[in-house]
Short mmCIF file of C-alpha atoms and ligand atoms in Angstrom, two decimals:
data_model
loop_
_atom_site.label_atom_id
_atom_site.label_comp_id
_atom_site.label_asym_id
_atom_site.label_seq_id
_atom_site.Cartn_x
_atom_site.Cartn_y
_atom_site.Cartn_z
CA UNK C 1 353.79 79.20 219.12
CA UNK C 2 354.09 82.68 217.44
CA UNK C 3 354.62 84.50 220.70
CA UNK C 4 356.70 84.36 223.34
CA UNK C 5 355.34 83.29 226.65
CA UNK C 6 353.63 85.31 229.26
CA UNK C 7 353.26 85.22 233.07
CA UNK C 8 350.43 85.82 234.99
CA UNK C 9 350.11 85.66 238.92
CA UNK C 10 346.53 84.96 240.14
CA UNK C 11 346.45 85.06 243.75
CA UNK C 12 343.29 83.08 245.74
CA UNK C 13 344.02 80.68 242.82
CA UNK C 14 342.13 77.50 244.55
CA UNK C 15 339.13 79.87 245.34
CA UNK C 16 335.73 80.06 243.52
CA UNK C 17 336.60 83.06 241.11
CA UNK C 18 339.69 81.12 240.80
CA UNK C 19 338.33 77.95 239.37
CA UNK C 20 336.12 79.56 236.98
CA UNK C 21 339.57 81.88 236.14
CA UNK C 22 342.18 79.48 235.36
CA UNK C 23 341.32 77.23 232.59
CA UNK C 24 340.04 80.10 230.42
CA UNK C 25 343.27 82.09 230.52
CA UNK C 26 344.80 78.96 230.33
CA UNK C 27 343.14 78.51 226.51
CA UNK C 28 344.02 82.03 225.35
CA UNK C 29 340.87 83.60 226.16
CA UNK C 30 343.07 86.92 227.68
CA UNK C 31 346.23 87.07 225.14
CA UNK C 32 344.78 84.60 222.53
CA UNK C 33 345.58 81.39 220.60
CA UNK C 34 349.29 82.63 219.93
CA UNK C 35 350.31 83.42 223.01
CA UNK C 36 351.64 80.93 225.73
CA UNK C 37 351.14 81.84 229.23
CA UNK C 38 353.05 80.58 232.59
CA UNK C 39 350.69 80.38 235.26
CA UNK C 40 351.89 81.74 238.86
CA UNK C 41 349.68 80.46 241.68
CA UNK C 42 349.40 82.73 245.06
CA UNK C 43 347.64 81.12 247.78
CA UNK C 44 347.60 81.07 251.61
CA UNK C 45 349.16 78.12 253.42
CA UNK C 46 345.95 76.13 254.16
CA UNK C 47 344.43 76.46 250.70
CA UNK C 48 347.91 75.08 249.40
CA UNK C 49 346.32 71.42 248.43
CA UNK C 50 343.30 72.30 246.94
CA UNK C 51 345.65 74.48 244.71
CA UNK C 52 348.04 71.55 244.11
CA UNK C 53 344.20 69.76 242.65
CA UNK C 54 343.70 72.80 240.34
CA UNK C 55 347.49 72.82 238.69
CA UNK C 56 346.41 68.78 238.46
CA UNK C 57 343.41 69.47 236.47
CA UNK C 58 345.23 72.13 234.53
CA UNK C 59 347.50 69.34 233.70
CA UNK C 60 345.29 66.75 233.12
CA UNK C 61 343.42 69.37 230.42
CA UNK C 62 346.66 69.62 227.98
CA UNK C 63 345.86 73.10 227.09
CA UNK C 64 348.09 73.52 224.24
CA UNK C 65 348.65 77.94 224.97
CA UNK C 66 349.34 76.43 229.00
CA UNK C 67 353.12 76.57 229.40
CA UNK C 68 353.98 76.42 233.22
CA UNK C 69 352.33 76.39 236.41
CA UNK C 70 353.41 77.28 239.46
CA UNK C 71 352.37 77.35 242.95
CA UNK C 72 353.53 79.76 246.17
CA UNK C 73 352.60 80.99 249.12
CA UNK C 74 354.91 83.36 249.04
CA UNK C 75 353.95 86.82 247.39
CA UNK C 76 357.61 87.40 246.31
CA UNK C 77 358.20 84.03 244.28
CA UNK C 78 355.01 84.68 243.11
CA UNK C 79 354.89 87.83 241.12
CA UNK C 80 358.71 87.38 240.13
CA UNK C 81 358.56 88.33 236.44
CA UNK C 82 354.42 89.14 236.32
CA UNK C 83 353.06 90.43 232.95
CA UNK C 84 349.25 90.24 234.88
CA UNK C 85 348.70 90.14 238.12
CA UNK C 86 345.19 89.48 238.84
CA UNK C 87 344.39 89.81 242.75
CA UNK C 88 341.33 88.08 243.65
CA UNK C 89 342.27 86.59 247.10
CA UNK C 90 341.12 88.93 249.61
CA UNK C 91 339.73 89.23 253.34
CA UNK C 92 335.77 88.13 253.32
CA UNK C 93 333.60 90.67 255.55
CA UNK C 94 333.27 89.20 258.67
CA UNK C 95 330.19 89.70 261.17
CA UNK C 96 330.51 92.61 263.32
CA UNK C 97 333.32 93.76 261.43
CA UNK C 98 333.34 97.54 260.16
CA UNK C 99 334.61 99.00 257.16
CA UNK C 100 337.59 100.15 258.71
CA UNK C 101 338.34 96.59 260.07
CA UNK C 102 337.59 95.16 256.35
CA UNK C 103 339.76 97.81 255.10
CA UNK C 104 342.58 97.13 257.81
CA UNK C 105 342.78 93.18 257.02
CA UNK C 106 342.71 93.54 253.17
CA UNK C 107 345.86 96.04 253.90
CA UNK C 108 347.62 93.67 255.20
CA UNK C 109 346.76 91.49 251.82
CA UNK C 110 347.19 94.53 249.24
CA UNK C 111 349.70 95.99 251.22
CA UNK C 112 352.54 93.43 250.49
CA UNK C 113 351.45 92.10 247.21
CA UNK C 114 351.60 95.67 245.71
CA UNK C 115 355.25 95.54 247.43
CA UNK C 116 355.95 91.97 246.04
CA UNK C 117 354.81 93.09 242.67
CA UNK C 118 356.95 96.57 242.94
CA UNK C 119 360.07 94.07 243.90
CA UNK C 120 359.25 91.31 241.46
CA UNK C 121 357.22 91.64 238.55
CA UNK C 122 357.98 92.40 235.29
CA UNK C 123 358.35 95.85 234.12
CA UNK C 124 355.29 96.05 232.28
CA UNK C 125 352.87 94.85 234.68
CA UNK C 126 349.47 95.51 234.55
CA UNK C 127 347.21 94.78 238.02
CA UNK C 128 343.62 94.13 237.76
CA UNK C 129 342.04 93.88 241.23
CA UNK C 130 339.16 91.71 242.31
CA UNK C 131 339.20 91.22 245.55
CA UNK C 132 337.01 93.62 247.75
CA UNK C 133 336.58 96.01 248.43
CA UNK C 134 338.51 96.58 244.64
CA UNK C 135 339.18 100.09 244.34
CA UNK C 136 340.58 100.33 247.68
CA UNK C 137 341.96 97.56 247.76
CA UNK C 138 343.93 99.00 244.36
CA UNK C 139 344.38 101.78 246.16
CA UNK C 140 346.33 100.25 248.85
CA UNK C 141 348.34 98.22 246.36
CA UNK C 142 349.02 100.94 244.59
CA UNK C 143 350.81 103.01 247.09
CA UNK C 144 352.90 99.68 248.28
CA UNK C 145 354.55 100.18 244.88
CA UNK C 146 355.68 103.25 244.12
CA UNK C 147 357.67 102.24 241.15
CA UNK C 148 355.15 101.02 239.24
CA UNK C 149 352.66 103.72 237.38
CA UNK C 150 349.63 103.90 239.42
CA UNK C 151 347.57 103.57 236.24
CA UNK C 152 348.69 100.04 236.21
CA UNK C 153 346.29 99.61 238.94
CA UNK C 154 342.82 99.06 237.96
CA UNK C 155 340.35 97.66 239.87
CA UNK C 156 337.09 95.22 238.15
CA UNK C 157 334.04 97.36 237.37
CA UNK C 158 334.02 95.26 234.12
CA UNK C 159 330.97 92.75 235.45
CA UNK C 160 328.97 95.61 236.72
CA UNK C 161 329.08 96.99 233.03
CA UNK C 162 328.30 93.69 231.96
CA UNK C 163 325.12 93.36 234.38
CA UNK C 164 324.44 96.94 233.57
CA UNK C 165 324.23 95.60 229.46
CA UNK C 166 322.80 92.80 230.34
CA UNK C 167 319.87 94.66 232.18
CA UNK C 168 318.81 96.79 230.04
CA UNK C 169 318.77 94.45 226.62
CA UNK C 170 316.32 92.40 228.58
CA UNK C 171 314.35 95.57 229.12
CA UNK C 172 314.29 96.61 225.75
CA UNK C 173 314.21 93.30 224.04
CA UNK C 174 317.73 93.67 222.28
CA UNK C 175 321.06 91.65 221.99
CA UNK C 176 324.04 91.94 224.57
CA UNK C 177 326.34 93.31 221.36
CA UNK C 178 323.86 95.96 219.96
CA UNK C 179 324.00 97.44 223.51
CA UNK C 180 327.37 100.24 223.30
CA UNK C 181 328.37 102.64 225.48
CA UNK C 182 327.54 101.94 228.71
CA UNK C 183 329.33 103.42 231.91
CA UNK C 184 329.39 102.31 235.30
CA UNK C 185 330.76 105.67 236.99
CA UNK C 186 332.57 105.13 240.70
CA UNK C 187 332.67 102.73 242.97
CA UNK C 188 332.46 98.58 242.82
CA UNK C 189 329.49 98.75 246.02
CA UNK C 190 325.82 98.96 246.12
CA UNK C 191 326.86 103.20 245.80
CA UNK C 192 328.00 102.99 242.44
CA UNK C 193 326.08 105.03 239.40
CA UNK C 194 325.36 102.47 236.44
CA UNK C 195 324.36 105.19 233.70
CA UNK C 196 322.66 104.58 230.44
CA UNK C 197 323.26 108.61 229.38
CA UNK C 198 325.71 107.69 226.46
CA UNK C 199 324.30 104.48 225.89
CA UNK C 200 323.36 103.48 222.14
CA UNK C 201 321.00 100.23 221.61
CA UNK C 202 321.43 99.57 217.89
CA UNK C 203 322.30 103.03 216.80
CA UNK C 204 319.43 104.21 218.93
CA UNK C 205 320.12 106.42 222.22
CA UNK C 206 319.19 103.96 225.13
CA UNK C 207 317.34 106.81 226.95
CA UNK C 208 314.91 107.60 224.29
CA UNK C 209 313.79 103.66 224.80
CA UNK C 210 313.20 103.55 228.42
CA UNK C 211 311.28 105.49 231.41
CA UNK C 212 313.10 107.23 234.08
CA UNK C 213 311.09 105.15 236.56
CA UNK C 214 312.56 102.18 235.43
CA UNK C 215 315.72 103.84 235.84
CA UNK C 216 315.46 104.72 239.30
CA UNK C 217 313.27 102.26 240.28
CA UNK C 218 314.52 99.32 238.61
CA UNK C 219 317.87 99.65 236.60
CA UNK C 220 320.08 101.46 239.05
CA UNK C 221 318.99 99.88 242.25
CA UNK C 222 319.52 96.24 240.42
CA UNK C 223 322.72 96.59 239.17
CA UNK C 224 324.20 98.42 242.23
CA UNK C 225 323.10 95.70 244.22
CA UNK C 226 323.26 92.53 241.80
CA UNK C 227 325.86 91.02 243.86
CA UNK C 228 323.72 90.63 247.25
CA UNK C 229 321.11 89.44 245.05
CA UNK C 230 323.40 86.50 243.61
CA UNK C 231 324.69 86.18 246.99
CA UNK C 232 321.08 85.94 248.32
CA UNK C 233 319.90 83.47 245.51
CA UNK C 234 323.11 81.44 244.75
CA UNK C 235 324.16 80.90 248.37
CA UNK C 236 327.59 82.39 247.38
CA UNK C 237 329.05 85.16 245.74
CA UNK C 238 328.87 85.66 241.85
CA UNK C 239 332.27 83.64 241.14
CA UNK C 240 331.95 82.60 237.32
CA UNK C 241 330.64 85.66 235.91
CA UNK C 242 333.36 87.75 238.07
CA UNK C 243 336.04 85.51 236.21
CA UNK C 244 334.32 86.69 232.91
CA UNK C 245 334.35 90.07 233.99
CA UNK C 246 338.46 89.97 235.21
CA UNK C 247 339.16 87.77 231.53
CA UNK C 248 337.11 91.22 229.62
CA UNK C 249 338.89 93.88 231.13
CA UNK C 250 342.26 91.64 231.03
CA UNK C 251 341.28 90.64 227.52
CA UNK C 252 341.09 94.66 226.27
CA UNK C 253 343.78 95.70 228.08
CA UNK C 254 346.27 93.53 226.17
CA UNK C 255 344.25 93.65 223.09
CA UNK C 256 342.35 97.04 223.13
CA UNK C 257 338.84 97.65 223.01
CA UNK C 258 336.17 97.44 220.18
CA UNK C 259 336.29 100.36 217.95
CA UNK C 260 333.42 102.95 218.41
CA UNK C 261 332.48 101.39 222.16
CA UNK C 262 333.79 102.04 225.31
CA UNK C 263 333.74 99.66 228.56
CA UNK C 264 334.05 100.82 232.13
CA UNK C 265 337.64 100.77 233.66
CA UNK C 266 338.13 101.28 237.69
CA UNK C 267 341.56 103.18 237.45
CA UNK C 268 343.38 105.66 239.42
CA UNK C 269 342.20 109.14 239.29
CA UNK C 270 344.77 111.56 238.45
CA UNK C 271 342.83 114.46 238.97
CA UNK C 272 341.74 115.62 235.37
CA UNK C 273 338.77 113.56 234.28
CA UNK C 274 335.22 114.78 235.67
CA UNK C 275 336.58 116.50 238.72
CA UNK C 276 337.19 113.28 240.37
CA UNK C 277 339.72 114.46 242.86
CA UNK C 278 343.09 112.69 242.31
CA UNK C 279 344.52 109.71 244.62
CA UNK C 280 340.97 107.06 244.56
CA UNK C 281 340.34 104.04 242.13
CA UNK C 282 337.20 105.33 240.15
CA UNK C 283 334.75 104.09 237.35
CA UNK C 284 335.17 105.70 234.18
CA UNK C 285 333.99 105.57 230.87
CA UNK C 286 337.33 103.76 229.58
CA UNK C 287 339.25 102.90 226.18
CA UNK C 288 342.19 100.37 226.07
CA UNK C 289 344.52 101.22 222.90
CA UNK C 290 348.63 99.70 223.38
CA UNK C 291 348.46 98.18 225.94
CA UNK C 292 347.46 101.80 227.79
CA UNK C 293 343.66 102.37 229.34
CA UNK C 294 342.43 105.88 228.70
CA UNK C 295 339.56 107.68 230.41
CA UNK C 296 336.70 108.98 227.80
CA UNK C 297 336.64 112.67 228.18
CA UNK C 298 334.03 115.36 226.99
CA UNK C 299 330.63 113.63 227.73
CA UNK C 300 328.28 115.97 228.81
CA UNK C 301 327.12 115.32 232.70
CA UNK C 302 323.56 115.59 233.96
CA UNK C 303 322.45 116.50 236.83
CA UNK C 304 322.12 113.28 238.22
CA UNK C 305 325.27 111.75 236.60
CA UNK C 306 327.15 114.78 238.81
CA UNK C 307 325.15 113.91 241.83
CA UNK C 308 325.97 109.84 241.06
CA UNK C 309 330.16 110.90 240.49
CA UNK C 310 329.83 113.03 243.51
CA UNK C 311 328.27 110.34 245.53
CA UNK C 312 330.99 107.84 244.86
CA UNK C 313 333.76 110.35 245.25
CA UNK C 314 332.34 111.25 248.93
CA UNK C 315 332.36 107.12 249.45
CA UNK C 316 335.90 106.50 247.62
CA UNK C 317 337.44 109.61 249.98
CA UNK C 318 335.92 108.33 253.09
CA UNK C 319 338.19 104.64 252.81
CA UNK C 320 340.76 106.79 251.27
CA UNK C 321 340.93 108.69 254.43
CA UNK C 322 340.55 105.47 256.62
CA UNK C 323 343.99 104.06 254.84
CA UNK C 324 345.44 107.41 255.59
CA UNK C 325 344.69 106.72 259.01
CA UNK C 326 345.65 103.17 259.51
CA UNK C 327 349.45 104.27 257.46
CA UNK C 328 348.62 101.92 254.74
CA UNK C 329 349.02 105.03 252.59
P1 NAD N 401 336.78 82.50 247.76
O1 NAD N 401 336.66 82.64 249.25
O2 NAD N 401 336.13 81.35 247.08
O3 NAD N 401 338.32 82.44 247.38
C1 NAD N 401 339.23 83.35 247.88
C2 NAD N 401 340.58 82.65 247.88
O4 NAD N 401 341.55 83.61 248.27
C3 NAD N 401 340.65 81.49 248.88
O5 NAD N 401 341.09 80.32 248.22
C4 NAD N 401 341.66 81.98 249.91
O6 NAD N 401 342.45 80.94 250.45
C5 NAD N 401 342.49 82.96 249.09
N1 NAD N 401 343.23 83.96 249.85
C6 NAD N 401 342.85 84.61 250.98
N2 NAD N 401 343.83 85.43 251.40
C7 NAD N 401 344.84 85.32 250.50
C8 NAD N 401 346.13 85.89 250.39
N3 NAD N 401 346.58 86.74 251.29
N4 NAD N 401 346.89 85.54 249.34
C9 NAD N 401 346.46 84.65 248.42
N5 NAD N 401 345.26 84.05 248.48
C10 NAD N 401 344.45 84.39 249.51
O7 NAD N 401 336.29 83.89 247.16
P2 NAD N 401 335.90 84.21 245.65
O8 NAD N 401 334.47 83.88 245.44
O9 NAD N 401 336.92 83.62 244.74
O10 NAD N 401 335.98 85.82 245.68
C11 NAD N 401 337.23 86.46 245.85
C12 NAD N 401 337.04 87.96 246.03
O11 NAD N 401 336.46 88.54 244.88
C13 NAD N 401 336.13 88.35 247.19
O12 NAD N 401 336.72 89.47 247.85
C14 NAD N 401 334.85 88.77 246.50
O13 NAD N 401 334.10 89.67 247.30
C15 NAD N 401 335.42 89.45 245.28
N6 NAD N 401 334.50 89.66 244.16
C16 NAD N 401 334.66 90.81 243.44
C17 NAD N 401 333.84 91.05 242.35
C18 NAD N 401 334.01 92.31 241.54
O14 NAD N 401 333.16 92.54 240.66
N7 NAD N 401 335.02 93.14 241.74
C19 NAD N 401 332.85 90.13 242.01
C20 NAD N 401 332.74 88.96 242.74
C21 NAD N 401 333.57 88.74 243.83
C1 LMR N 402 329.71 91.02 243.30
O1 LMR N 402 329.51 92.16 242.84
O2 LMR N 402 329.18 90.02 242.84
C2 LMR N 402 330.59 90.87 244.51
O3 LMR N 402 331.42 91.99 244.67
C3 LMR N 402 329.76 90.61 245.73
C4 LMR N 402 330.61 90.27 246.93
O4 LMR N 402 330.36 90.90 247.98
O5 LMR N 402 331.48 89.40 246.84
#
């Protein structure tokens, strides 16, 4: 193989996302058909066997870019030496619980991995998180390792850009790839502001093709809340298309994005880009060039864009200020 071998950690390995996860990195669909990847396995003790039945399968498919795999339930061991770590095990909302309680378990998830990965990984590790609630839950990881740039912490917005895509070429009648420029600005809940402002469909701007009703009626409210409507109709939560979404984003990151497009990246604000205050995980319009994201500057905001960012700031502050208050950061 041309390349030498990499190591990604997937944590909630034996879980749905997990399952649809796995064999596709395993065949090069994140670092290609050159690279060879060693395959860390994070789960919690009681999940151990069903992991033990995925490395099987992994096994049994002879994947010829499928190296090593390995299987822990200890964070430490398993982000020693991490190139990717993609952390998709999380706390599930329980009833009666309240944001803060969600928040509080899924610090004591994000809380030590980010540690584990600050001890452990590799020096040029690069987090994408999955489990919810994401950006916080980046957030929190985040601030468990301060050596590592917080830029290396993004959080999944990438299948709410894909729904968003995916939305509106059924609405107009064109192909997923003639759709460019989408933007998904915020947060990855039912608050977030899926914009078509920038969007081109075939050359053509997107807004010149649709109503506004649609837009507020239709668009928005369907792609903010796709994943209680999968949830609603699938019995579970979206798993495969949430594997898709974590292999994109991966995918770019190592490989860059498509020239004259840009995707949505959750990534830590650092205070410059659209007066999004510093110090919360936020939805931009994103490029990945070197291995490096970069946030799209110099769009021109609406009124309603501003009023969507502003939204999604108040809601990204609000569990930034609950961590502050629980000392998780
Ligand atoms: P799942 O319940 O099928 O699997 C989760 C797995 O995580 C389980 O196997 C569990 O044992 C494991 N786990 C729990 N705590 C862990 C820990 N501390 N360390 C390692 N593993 C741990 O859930 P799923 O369908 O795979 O979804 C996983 C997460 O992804 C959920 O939080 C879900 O809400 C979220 N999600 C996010 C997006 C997104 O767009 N960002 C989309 C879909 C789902
Ligand atoms: C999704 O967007 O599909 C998920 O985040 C939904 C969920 O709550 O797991």
């Amino acid at each position: 193989m041309a390349n030498a071998p990499v190591t990604v950690t997937i944590t909630g390995a034996a879980g749905n996302i997990g399952y649809s996860l796995l064999f596709r990195i395993a065949e090069g669909a994140i670092f290609g058909p050159d690279t060879p990847v060693n395959l860390r396995l994070l789960e919690i003790p009681p999940a151990m066997n069903a992991a033990k039945g995925v490395a099987m399968e992994l096994a049994d498919s002879a994947f010829e870019t499928l190296y090593d795999v390995d299987i822990f339930d200890n964070a430490d061991a398993a982000f020693e030496g991490t190139n990717l770590a993609l952390l998709v095990g999380a706390m599930p909302r329980k009833k009666g619980m309240e944001r803060a309680d969600l928040i509080e378990a899924n610090g004591g998830i994000f809380g030590p991995q980010g540690k584990a990965i600050n001890d452990h990984a590799a020096d040029d590790v690069k987090i994408v998180v999955v489990g919810n609630p994401a950006n916080t839950n980046a957030l929190i990881a985040a601030h468990a390792a301060p050596d590592v740039p917080n830029e290396r912490f993004t959080a999944m917005m990438r299948l709410d850009h894909t729904r968003a895509i995916s939305q509106l070429a059924e609405k107009v009648g064109a192909r997923n790839e003639e759709i460019k420029k989408m933007v998904i600005w915020g947060n990855h809940s039912a608050d977030q502001y899926p914009d078509i402002s920038y969007a081109t469909v075939a050359g053509k701007p997107a807004v010149d093709l649709v109503d506004d009703a649609w837009l507020t009626d239709e668009f928005r409210p369907r792609v903010a809340n796709r994943g209680a409507e999968i949830i609603e109709v699938r019995g579970a939560s979206s798993a495969a298309s949430a594997a898709s979404g974590a292999i994109a984003q991966s995918r770019d990151w190592v490989r860059g994005t498509a020239e004259g497009d840009f995707t949505t990246i959750g990534l830590y604000s650092d205070g410059t880009h659209y007066g999004v205050p510093e110090g919360i995980v936020f939805g931009f319009p994103g490029v990945a060039k070197d291995g490096k994201w970069e946030v799209v500057d110099g769009l021109e905001i609406s009124a309603a864009t501003q009023a969507g960012i502003d939204k999604n700031v108040a809601a990204l502050q609000e569990e930034y200020e609950i961590i502050k208050s629980l000392g998780i950061a």
